[in-house]
């Protein structure tokens, strides 16, 4: 078992080695706290939208609420030879369902991104070993999502804003954008990043801080 935490009387437990349909496909168990029995009761078992061998769905799991909707974010960092992806679920009609933007992966990292923002194409294409979704975190209220790919160059962090039910890519933090105002270079004073440094190995979002 892995990737467990408590939030809004919901508890989720993932098992990345679940072999229900494919070897090591993974799954997530969502529990709801019953105030009468004072126990966590199993609410739903969630699987990948399109499970794959060695996907390890549930590598990282986050759950949060915006006051109206409850959101579940699940990464599969080993999907497609460690390319990685993140799937997004929303609780509606007392059941967890795939969101309008069901997942972020190498085909749609920039889905819904602001038209006024341009990003390097090299950072919008995941390949084997990048592990997009190695870590994820979500701001209270589910308004902002951070996803890391620490094995892409020296490590990359993707920032998404939620607009309604869509998560829009608004910023990419990497070796070239690490410090505001610093000349874009892998080697610049003390802000040196190189392959293997793994920026984004661990993420934490809180208020205005990352």
Coordinates of C-alpha atoms in Angstrom, one line a residue:
X1 CA 0.0 0.0 0.0
X2 CA 1.1 3.6 -0.6
X3 CA 0.1 7.2 -1.1
X4 CA -2.4 7.6 1.7
X5 CA -3.6 10.7 3.6
X6 CA -6.7 12.0 5.4
X7 CA -8.7 14.9 4.0
X8 CA -12.3 16.0 4.3
X9 CA -13.4 12.7 6.0
X10 CA -12.2 10.8 3.0
X11 CA -9.3 8.4 2.9
X12 CA -7.7 6.8 -0.1
X13 CA -5.3 3.9 -0.3
X14 CA -3.6 2.8 -3.5
X15 CA -2.0 -0.5 -4.4
X16 CA 0.2 -0.1 -7.4
X17 CA 0.8 -3.8 -7.8
X18 CA -2.9 -4.7 -8.3
X19 CA -3.1 -7.3 -11.1
X20 CA -6.9 -7.3 -11.8
X21 CA -6.6 -7.1 -15.5
X22 CA -2.9 -6.3 -16.2
X23 CA 0.2 -7.0 -14.3
X24 CA 1.0 -4.1 -11.9
X25 CA -1.9 -2.0 -13.3
X26 CA -2.7 -0.5 -9.9
X27 CA -5.9 0.8 -8.3
X28 CA -7.2 3.2 -5.7
X29 CA -9.5 2.5 -2.8
X30 CA -11.6 5.4 -1.5
X31 CA -13.0 5.3 2.0
X32 CA -15.5 7.6 3.7
X33 CA -15.6 8.1 7.4
X34 CA -18.8 7.1 9.1
X35 CA -19.3 9.3 12.2
X36 CA -21.8 6.8 13.7
X37 CA -19.6 3.7 13.5
X38 CA -16.4 5.8 13.8
X39 CA -14.9 3.7 11.0
X40 CA -13.7 4.3 7.5
X41 CA -16.1 2.4 5.1
X42 CA -15.0 1.5 1.6
X43 CA -16.8 3.8 -0.9
X44 CA -15.4 2.9 -4.3
X45 CA -12.5 1.1 -6.0
X46 CA -11.2 3.2 -8.9
X47 CA -9.1 2.0 -11.7
X48 CA -7.3 3.7 -14.6
X49 CA -9.4 4.9 -17.5
X50 CA -7.5 2.6 -19.8
X51 CA -5.3 0.4 -17.7
X52 CA -2.0 -0.9 -18.9
X53 CA 0.7 -3.3 -17.8
X54 CA 3.1 -1.9 -15.3
X55 CA 1.2 1.4 -15.2
X56 CA 1.2 1.4 -11.4
X57 CA -1.9 3.6 -11.2
X58 CA -1.9 5.2 -7.7
X59 CA 1.8 6.1 -7.6
X60 CA 0.7 9.4 -6.0
X61 CA -2.8 10.3 -4.9
X62 CA -4.3 13.6 -3.8
X63 CA -7.9 14.4 -2.8
X64 CA -9.4 17.8 -2.2
X65 CA -12.6 19.8 -2.4
X66 CA -13.5 23.2 -3.8
X67 CA -16.6 23.4 -1.6
X68 CA -18.9 22.2 -4.4
X69 CA -16.9 19.3 -6.0
X70 CA -14.5 16.8 -4.5
X71 CA -11.5 16.0 -6.7
X72 CA -9.2 13.1 -6.9
X73 CA -5.8 13.3 -8.6
X74 CA -4.0 10.0 -9.4
X75 CA -0.6 9.6 -11.0
X76 CA 0.8 6.6 -12.9
X77 CA 4.5 7.5 -13.1
X78 CA 5.4 4.2 -14.7
X79 CA 2.8 4.4 -17.4
X80 CA 4.2 3.6 -20.9
X81 CA 7.7 2.7 -20.0
X82 CA 7.9 5.4 -17.3
X83 CA 6.5 8.2 -19.5
X84 CA 3.9 8.8 -16.8
X85 CA 0.5 10.5 -16.6
X86 CA -2.0 12.0 -14.2
X87 CA -5.7 11.2 -14.2
X88 CA -8.4 13.5 -12.7
X89 CA -11.7 12.3 -11.1
X90 CA -14.6 14.3 -9.8
X91 CA -17.3 13.0 -7.4
X92 CA -20.7 13.5 -8.9
X93 CA -24.0 11.8 -8.0
X94 CA -22.3 10.0 -5.1
X95 CA -19.8 8.3 -7.4
X96 CA -16.3 9.1 -8.6
X97 CA -16.2 9.7 -12.4
X98 CA -13.6 10.8 -14.9
X99 CA -13.4 14.5 -15.2
X100 CA -14.0 16.4 -18.4
X101 CA -10.2 16.4 -18.8
X102 CA -9.7 12.8 -17.7
X103 CA -6.0 12.8 -17.8
X104 CA -2.8 14.7 -18.5
X105 CA -0.2 12.7 -20.3
X106 CA 2.4 13.0 -23.1
X107 CA -0.4 13.6 -25.6
X108 CA -2.1 16.5 -23.8
X109 CA 0.1 18.0 -21.2
X110 CA -0.9 21.4 -22.5
X111 CA -4.7 20.7 -22.9
X112 CA -6.7 23.8 -22.2
X113 CA -3.6 26.0 -21.7
X114 CA -4.0 29.8 -22.0
X115 CA -3.8 30.8 -25.6
X116 CA -1.6 33.7 -24.7
X117 CA 1.1 31.5 -23.2
X118 CA 3.7 29.8 -25.3
X119 CA 5.9 27.0 -24.0
X120 CA 8.9 25.2 -25.6
X121 CA 7.7 22.2 -27.5
X122 CA 10.5 20.1 -26.0
X123 CA 8.8 20.5 -22.6
X124 CA 5.3 19.5 -23.9
X125 CA 6.3 16.0 -25.1
X126 CA 7.0 13.3 -22.6
X127 CA 9.2 10.3 -23.5
X128 CA 10.1 7.0 -21.8
X129 CA 11.8 7.6 -18.5
X130 CA 10.6 11.2 -17.8
X131 CA 8.0 10.0 -15.2
X132 CA 5.5 12.8 -15.6
X133 CA 3.5 12.6 -12.4
X134 CA 6.4 11.4 -10.2
X135 CA 4.9 13.8 -7.6
X136 CA 1.7 15.8 -7.5
X137 CA 0.2 18.3 -5.2
X138 CA -3.0 20.4 -5.2
X139 CA -3.8 23.7 -3.6
X140 CA -6.6 23.8 -1.1
X141 CA -9.8 24.3 -3.1
X142 CA -8.4 22.4 -6.1
X143 CA -7.7 25.7 -8.0
X144 CA -4.1 24.9 -8.7
X145 CA -2.3 21.6 -9.5
X146 CA 1.4 21.0 -9.7
X147 CA 2.9 17.9 -11.5
X148 CA 6.5 17.0 -11.7
X149 CA 8.7 15.2 -14.3
X150 CA 12.0 15.1 -12.4
X151 CA 13.8 12.9 -15.0
X152 CA 13.2 15.3 -17.9
X153 CA 16.4 17.3 -18.3
X154 CA 17.3 18.5 -14.8
X155 CA 13.6 18.2 -13.7
X156 CA 10.5 20.0 -14.7
X157 CA 7.4 21.2 -12.8
X158 CA 4.1 21.9 -14.5
X159 CA 1.5 24.3 -13.0
X160 CA -2.2 24.1 -13.9
X161 CA -5.0 26.4 -12.9
X162 CA -8.6 25.0 -12.7
X163 CA -11.1 26.9 -14.8
X164 CA -14.5 25.3 -14.2
X165 CA -13.9 21.6 -14.9
X166 CA -10.8 22.1 -17.0
X167 CA -7.2 22.3 -15.8
X168 CA -5.1 24.7 -17.8
X169 CA -1.4 24.7 -18.1
X170 CA -0.2 28.2 -17.0
X171 CA 3.5 27.8 -16.1
X172 CA 6.5 25.5 -16.5
X173 CA 9.4 25.6 -14.1
X174 CA 12.6 24.1 -15.3
X175 CA 16.3 24.9 -15.4
X176 CA 15.7 27.9 -17.7
X177 CA 13.0 29.5 -15.6
X178 CA 14.1 28.6 -12.1
X179 CA 14.7 32.1 -10.9
X180 CA 12.8 35.2 -12.1
X181 CA 15.2 37.6 -13.9
X182 CA 18.1 35.2 -14.2
X183 CA 19.6 34.7 -17.6
X184 CA 18.4 31.5 -19.2
X185 CA 21.3 29.1 -18.8
X186 CA 21.9 25.7 -17.2
X187 CA 25.0 27.2 -15.5
X188 CA 24.2 30.6 -13.9
X189 CA 25.8 31.5 -10.6
X190 CA 24.3 29.3 -7.9
X191 CA 21.2 28.3 -9.9
X192 CA 22.9 25.4 -11.6
X193 CA 20.8 22.5 -12.9
X194 CA 21.9 19.6 -15.0
X195 CA 20.5 16.2 -16.0
X196 CA 19.9 14.1 -12.9
X197 CA 19.3 16.9 -10.5
X198 CA 15.6 15.9 -10.4
X199 CA 13.9 19.2 -9.8
X200 CA 10.3 18.3 -8.6
X201 CA 11.4 15.1 -6.9
X202 CA 9.0 16.2 -4.1
X203 CA 6.2 18.9 -4.3
X204 CA 4.2 20.9 -1.8
X205 CA 1.7 23.6 -2.5
X206 CA 0.4 25.9 0.2
X207 CA -1.3 29.3 -0.3
X208 CA 1.1 31.3 -2.5
X209 CA 4.1 29.0 -2.1
X210 CA 5.4 26.0 -4.0

